[in-house]
Structure formats: C-alpha cells, structure tokens
mmCIF file of C-alpha atoms in Angstrom:
data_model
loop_
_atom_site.group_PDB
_atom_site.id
_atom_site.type_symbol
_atom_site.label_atom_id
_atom_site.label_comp_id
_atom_site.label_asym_id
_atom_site.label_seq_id
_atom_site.Cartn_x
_atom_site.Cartn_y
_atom_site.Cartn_z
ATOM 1 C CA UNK W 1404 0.000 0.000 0.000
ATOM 2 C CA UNK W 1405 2.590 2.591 0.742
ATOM 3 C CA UNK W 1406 4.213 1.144 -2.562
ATOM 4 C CA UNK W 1407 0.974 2.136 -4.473
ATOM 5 C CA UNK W 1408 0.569 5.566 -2.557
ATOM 6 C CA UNK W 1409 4.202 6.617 -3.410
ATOM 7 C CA UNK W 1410 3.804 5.883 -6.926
ATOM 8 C CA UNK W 1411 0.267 7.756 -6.895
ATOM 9 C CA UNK W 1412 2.558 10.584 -5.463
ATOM 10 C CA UNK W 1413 4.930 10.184 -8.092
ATOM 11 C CA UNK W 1414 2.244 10.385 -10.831
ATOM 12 C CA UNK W 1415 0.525 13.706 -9.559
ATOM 13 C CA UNK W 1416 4.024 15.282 -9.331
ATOM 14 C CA UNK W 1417 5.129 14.504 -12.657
ATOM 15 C CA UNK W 1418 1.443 15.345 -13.712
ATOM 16 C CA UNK W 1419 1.928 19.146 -12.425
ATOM 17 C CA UNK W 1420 5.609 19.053 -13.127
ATOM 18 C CA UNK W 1421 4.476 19.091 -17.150
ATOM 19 C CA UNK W 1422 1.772 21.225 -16.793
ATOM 20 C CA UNK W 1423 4.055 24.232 -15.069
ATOM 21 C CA UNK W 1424 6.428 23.533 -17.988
ATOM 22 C CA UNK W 1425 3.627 24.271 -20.737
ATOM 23 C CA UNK W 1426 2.123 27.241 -18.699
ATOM 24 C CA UNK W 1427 5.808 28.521 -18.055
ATOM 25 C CA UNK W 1428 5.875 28.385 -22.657
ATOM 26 C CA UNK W 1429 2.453 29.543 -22.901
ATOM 27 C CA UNK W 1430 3.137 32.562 -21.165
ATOM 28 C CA UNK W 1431 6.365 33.467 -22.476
ATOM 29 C CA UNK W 1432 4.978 33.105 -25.966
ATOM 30 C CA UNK W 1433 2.065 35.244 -24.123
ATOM 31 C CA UNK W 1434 4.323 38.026 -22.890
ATOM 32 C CA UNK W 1435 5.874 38.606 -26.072
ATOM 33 C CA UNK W 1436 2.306 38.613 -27.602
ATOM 34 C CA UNK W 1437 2.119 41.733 -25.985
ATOM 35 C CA UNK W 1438 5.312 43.465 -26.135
ATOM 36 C CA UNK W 1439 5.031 42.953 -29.652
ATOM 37 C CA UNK W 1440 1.382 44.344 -29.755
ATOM 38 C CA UNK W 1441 2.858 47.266 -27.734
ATOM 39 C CA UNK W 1442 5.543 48.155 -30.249
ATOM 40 C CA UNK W 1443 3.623 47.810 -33.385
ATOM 41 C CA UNK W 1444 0.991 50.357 -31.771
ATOM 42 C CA UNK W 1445 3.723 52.329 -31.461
ATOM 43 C CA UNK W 1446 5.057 52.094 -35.102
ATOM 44 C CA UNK W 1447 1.252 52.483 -36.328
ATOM 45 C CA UNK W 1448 1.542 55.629 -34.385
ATOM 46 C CA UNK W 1449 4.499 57.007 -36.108
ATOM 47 C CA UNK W 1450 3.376 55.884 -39.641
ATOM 48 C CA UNK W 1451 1.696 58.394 -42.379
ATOM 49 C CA UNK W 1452 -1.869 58.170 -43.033
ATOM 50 C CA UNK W 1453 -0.141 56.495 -46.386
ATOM 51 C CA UNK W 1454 1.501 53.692 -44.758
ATOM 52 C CA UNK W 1455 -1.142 52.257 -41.623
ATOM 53 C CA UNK W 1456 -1.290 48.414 -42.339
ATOM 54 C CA UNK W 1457 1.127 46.726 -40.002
ATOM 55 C CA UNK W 1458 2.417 43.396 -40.803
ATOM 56 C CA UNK W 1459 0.134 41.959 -38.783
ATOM 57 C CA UNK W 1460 -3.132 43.572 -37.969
ATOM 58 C CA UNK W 1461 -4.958 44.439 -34.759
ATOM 59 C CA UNK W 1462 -8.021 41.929 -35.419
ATOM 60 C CA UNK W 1463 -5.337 38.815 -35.596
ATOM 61 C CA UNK W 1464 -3.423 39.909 -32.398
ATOM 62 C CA UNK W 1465 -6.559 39.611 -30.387
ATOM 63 C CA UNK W 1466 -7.926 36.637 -31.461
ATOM 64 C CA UNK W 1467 -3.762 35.036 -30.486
ATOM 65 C CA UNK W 1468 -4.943 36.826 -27.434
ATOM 66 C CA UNK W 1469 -8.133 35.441 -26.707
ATOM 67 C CA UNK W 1470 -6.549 31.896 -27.856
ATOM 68 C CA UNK W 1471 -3.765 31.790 -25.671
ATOM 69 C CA UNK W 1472 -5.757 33.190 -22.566
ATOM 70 C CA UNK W 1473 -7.984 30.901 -22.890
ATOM 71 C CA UNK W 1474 -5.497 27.980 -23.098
ATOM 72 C CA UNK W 1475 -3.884 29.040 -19.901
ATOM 73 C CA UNK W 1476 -6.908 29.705 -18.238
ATOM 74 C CA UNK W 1477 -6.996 25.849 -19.050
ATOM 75 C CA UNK W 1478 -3.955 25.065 -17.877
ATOM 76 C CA UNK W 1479 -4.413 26.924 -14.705
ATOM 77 C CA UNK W 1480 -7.332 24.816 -13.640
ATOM 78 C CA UNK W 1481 -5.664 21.673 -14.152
ATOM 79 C CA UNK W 1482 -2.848 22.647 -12.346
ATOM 80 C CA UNK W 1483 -5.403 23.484 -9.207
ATOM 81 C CA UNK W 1484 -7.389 20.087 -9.825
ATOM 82 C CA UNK W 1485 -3.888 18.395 -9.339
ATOM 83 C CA UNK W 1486 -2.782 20.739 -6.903
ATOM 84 C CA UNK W 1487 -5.888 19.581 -5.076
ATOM 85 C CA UNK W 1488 -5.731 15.976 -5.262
ATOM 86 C CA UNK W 1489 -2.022 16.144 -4.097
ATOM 87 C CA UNK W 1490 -3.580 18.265 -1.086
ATOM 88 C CA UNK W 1491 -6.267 15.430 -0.690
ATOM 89 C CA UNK W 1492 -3.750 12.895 -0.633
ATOM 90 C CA UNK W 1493 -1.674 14.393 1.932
ATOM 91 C CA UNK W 1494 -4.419 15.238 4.710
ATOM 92 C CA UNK W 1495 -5.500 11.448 3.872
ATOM 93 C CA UNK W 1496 -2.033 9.671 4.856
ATOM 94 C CA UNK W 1497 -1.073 8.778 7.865
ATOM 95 C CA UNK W 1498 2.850 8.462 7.839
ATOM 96 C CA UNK W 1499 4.621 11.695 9.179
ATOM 97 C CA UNK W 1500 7.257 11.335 7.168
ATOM 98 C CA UNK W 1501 5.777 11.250 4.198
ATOM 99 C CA UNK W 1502 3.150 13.414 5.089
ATOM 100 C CA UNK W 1503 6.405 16.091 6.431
ATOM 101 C CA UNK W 1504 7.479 15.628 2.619
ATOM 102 C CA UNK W 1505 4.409 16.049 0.363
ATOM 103 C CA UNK W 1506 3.688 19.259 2.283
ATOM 104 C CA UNK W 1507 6.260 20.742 0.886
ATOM 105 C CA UNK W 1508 6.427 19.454 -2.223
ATOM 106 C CA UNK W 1509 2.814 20.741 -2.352
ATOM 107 C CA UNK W 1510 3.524 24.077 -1.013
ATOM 108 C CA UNK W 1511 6.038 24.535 -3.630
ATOM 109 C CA UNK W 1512 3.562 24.009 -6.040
ATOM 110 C CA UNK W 1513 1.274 26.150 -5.051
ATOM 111 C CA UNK W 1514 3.956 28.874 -4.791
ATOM 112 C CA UNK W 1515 4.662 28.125 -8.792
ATOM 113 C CA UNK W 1516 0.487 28.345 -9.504
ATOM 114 C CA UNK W 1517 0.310 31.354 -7.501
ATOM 115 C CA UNK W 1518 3.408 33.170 -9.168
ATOM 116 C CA UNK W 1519 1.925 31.417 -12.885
ATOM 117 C CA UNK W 1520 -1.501 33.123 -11.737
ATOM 118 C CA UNK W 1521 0.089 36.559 -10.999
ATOM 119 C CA UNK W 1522 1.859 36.645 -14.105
ATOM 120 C CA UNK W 1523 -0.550 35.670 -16.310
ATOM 121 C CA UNK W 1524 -3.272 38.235 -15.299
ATOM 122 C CA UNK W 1525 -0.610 40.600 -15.208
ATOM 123 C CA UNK W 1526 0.354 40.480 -18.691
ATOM 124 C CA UNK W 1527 -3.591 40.027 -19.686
ATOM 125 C CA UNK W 1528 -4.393 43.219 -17.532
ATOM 126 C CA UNK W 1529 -1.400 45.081 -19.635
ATOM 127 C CA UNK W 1530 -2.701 43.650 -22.819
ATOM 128 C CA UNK W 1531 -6.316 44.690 -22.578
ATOM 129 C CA UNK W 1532 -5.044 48.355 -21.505
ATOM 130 C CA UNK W 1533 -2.623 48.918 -24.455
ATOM 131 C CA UNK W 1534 -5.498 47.443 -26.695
ATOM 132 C CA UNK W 1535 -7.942 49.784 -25.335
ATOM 133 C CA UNK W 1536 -5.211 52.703 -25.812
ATOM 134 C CA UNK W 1537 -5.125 51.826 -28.857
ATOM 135 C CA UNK W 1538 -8.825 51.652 -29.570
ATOM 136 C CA UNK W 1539 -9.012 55.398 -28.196
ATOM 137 C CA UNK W 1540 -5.900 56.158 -30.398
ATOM 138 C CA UNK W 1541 -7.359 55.088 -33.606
ATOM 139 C CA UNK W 1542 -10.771 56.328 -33.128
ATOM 140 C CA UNK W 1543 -8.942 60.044 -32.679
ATOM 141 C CA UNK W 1544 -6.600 59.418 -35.372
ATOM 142 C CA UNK W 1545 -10.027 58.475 -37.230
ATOM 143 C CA UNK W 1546 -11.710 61.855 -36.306
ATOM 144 C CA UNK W 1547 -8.551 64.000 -37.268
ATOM 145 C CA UNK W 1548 -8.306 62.819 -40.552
ATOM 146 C CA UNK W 1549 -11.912 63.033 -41.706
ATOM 147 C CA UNK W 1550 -11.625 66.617 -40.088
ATOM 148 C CA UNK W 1551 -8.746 67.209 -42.436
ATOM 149 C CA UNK W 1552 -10.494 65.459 -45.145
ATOM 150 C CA UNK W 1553 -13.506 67.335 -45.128
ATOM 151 C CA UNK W 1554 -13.614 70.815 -44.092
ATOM 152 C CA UNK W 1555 -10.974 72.360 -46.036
ATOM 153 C CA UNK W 1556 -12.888 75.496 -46.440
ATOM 154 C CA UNK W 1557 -13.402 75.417 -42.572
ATOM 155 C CA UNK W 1558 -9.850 74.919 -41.821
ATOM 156 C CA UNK W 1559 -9.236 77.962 -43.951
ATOM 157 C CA UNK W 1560 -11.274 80.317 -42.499
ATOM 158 C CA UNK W 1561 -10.133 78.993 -38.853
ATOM 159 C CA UNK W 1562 -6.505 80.125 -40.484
ATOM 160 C CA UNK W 1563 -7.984 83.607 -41.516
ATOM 161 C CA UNK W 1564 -9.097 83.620 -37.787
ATOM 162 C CA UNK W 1565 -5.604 83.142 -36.629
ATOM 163 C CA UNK W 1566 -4.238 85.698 -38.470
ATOM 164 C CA UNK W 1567 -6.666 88.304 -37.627
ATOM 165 C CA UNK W 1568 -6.423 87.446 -34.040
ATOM 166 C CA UNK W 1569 -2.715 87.635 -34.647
ATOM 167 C CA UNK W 1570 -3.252 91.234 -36.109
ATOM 168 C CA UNK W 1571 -5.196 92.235 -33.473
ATOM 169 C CA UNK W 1572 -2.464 90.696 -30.596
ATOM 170 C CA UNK W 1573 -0.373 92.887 -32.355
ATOM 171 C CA UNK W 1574 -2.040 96.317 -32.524
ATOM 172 C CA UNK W 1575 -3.453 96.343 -29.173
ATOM 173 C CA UNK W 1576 0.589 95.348 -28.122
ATOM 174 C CA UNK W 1577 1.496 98.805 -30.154
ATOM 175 C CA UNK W 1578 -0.999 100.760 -28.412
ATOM 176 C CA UNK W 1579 -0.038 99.605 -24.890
ATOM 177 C CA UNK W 1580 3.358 100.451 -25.568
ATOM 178 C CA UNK W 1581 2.432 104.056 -26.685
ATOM 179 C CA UNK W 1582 0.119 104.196 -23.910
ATOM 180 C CA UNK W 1583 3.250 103.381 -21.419
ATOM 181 C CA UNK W 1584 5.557 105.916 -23.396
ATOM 182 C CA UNK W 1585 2.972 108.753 -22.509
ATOM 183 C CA UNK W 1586 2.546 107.983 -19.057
ATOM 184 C CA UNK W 1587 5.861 108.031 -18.773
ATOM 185 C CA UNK W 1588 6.398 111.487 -20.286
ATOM 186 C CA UNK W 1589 3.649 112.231 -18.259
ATOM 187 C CA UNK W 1590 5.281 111.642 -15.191
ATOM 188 C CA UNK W 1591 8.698 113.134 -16.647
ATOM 189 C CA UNK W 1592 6.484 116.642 -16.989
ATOM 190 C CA UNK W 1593 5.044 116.257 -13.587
ATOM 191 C CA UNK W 1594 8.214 115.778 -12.072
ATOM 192 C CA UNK W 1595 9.705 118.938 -13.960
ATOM 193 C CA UNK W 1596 7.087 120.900 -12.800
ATOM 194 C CA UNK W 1597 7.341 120.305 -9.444
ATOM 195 C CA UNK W 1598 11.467 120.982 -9.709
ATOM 196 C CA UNK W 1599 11.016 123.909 -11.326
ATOM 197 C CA UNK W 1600 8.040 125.108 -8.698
ATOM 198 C CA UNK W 1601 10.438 124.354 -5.636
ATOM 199 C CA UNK W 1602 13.009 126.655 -7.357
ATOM 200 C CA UNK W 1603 10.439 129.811 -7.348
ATOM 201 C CA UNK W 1604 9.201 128.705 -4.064
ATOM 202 C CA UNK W 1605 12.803 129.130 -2.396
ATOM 203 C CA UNK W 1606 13.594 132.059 -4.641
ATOM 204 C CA UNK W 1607 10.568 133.702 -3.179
ATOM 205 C CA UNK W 1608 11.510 132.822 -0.132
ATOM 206 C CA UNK W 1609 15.203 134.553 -0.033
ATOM 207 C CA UNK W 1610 13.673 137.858 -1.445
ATOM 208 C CA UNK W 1611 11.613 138.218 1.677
ATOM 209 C CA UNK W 1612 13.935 136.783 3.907
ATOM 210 C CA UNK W 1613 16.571 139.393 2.730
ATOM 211 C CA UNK W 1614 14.369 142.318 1.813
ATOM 212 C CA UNK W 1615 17.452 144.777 2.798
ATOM 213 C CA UNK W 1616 19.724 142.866 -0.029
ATOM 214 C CA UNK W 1617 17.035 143.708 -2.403
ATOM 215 C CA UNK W 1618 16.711 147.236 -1.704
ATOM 216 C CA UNK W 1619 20.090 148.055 -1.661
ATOM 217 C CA UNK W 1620 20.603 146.063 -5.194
ATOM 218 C CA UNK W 1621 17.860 148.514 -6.301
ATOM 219 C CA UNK W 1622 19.017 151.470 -5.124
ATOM 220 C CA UNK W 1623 22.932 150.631 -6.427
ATOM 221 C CA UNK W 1624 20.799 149.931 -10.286
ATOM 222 C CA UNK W 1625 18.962 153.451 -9.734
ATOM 223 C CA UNK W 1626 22.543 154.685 -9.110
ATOM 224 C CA UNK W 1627 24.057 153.302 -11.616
ATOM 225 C CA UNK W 1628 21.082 154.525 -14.339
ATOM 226 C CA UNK W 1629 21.693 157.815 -12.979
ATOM 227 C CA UNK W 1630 25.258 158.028 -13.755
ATOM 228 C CA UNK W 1631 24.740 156.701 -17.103
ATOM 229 C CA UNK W 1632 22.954 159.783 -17.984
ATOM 230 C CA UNK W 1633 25.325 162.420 -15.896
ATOM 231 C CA UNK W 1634 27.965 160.560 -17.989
ATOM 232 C CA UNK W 1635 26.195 160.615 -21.249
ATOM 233 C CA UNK W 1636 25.233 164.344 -20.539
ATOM 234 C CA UNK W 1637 28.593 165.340 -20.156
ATOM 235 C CA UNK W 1638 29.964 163.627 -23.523
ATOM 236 C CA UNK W 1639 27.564 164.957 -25.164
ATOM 237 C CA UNK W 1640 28.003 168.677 -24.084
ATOM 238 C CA UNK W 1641 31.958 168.418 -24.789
ATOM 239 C CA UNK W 1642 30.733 166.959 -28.075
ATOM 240 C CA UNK W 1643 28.879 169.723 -28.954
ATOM 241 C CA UNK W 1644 31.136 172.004 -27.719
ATOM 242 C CA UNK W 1645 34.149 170.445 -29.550
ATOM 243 C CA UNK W 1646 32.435 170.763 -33.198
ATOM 244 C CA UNK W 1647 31.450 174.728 -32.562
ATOM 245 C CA UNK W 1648 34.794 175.014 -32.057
ATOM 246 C CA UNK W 1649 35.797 173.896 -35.044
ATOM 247 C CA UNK W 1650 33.321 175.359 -37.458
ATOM 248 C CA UNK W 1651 34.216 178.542 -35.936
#
C-alpha cells in the first residue's frame, strides 16, 4: 500500500511538473504577444496616413490573445485540480514522514500556480489596456483625418481667424506700448514741474527773507542809471562844444 501511494505521489508530481512547464511556454509566448502588440501600436503611431497596415493587424493579435488566454486559463485549472488531489492525498495519509514531505512538495507548487496566476493576469491586464489605448488612439486618429479630409474650407477660415487674431495681438501690443511711453512722459512733466516750482518757491523765499539785499541792489541799479545819464550828458556837451569850435 505505501508502494501504491508513493507511486500515486509520483504520478501527480510529474502530472503538475508538465503542466508548469507548458504554462511557463504559454506565457512566455504570451508576454511577447504583448510586447510585440505594444511596439507595433507604437510604429502604427508614427506611420503616415499612407503607410497604416502593419504586418500583422490588430483583429489577428486579439484573437492570439483570446486563444492563448484561454489555453492558460486551461492550464491553470488543471494545475489546481492536481494541486488539489495532491492536497487530498496528503491530509489522507497517515505516515509523518511522508506526510512532512508532500507538504512541501505541495507548497512549492502552489507557490509556482500562484506566481503562474500573478503573471498571467498581469500580462492580460497590460494587454487589454494597451489594446484599449489603442482603440481610443485610432478612433482620434479616425476623427482628425476626416476633419482634415472634409472641411478644407473650414480649416481655412479657422486660419484667416488666426491671423486676424494675430493682427489684433499685435495692434493692441502697439498701443499699450504708446500708452506706457505717454505715461511716462507724463510723469517726466510732472516731475519737472514740481522741480522747477520748488526753485520759485525758495527764490521767493530769499527775497523776503533778505528784503534789505534787495533794496540796496535797487538802489545801487537806480545809481548806476543815474550816472549813465550824468555821464552821457557830459559827452555829449563836450561833443557839442568840440564841433562849434571847429566850425568857428
């Protein structure tokens, strides 16, 4: 009996042995299902409106995805349904060693389904969100182009738009400057004025502090008027009297 039990063992662990090999091939071949996906999206991206069939198209990519999730979805379960039975078989025997043993082969092999499981709806979860970039991607691409396509005459009075708005950036950026140069004179003016205001004030302001020193420099100008005229009086007399004398 422990004979037959062993070889029982023997046959569940080689059973789940080949499946982990196949799902560790399936989703390799799955992972670079999707890298691949990734970087033609990105070279359908990049490509001219002339040039956007890729080698191989979006439609054949998802049914190798739906394929190939599907088999590994398959895979997955019969790795559980052994993964199981091992389990079963271990609560059901009654030989610590053994049992010691087949615990952790089991565990291990549960470890490997769990990290297969992780993986797999990993790269399925980054699959279905590149796809559904994609989707959004193409549908815009789709709208730009028939927007291109068909409204020329829209798309050139959107451009006559521009240009008068550009015009219009530009003329009210003329008039602010000219509005700045004549506030500034304004303030140059204002300044002036006020200099040249200060200056009376404190000229004012020494005439009646010193009214004396005015006086006097008016009396010393009446002084000087009146000794212009003695002075011009007297040349003119000796002038006069010069020429009698000689017509005489």
């Amino acid at each position: 009996q422990h004979f037959g039990s062993s070889r029982w063992t023997d046959q569940l662990r080689k059973q789940a042995r080949q499946l982990e090999n196949e799902l560790d091939l399936k989703l390799v071949s799955f992972s670079k299902l999707c890298t691949s996906y990734s970087h033609s999206s990105a070279r359908d991206g990049r490509r001219d409106s002339s040039d956007t069939t890729p080698l191989l198209n979006g439609s054949s990519q998802d049914r190798m995805f739906e394929t190939m999730a599907i088999e590994i979805e398959q895979l997955l379960a019969r790795l559980t349904g052994v993964n199981d039975k091992m389990a079963e078989y271990t609560n059901s025997t009654g030989v610590p060693s053994l049992n010691t043993a087949l615990m952790h082969t089991l565990q291990r092999h549960r470890d490997i389904l769990q990290d297969y499981t992780h993986e797999f709806h990993k790269t399925k979860a980054n699959f279905t969100a590149i796809r559904e970039r994609e989707n959004l991607m193409g549908s815009v691409r789709k709208d730009i182009e028939s927007y291109k396509s068909g409204s020329g005459v829209n798309n050139r009075r959107t451009e006559l738009f521009l240009k008068e708005h550009d015009h219009l950036r530009n003329s009210d950026r003329l008039i602010e400057e000219t509005i700045s140069i004549a506030m500034a004179t304004k303030e140059n003016m204002t300044s002036q004025r006020g200099m040249l205001k200060s200056i009376h004030s404190k000229m004012n302001t020494l005439a009646n502090r010193f009214p004396a020193v005015n006086s006097l420099i008016q009396r010393i100008n009446l002084r000087k008027r009146r000794d212009s005229l003695i002075l011009g009086g007297v040349i003119g007399i000796c002038t006069i009297l010069l020429l009698l004398y000689a017509f005489h």
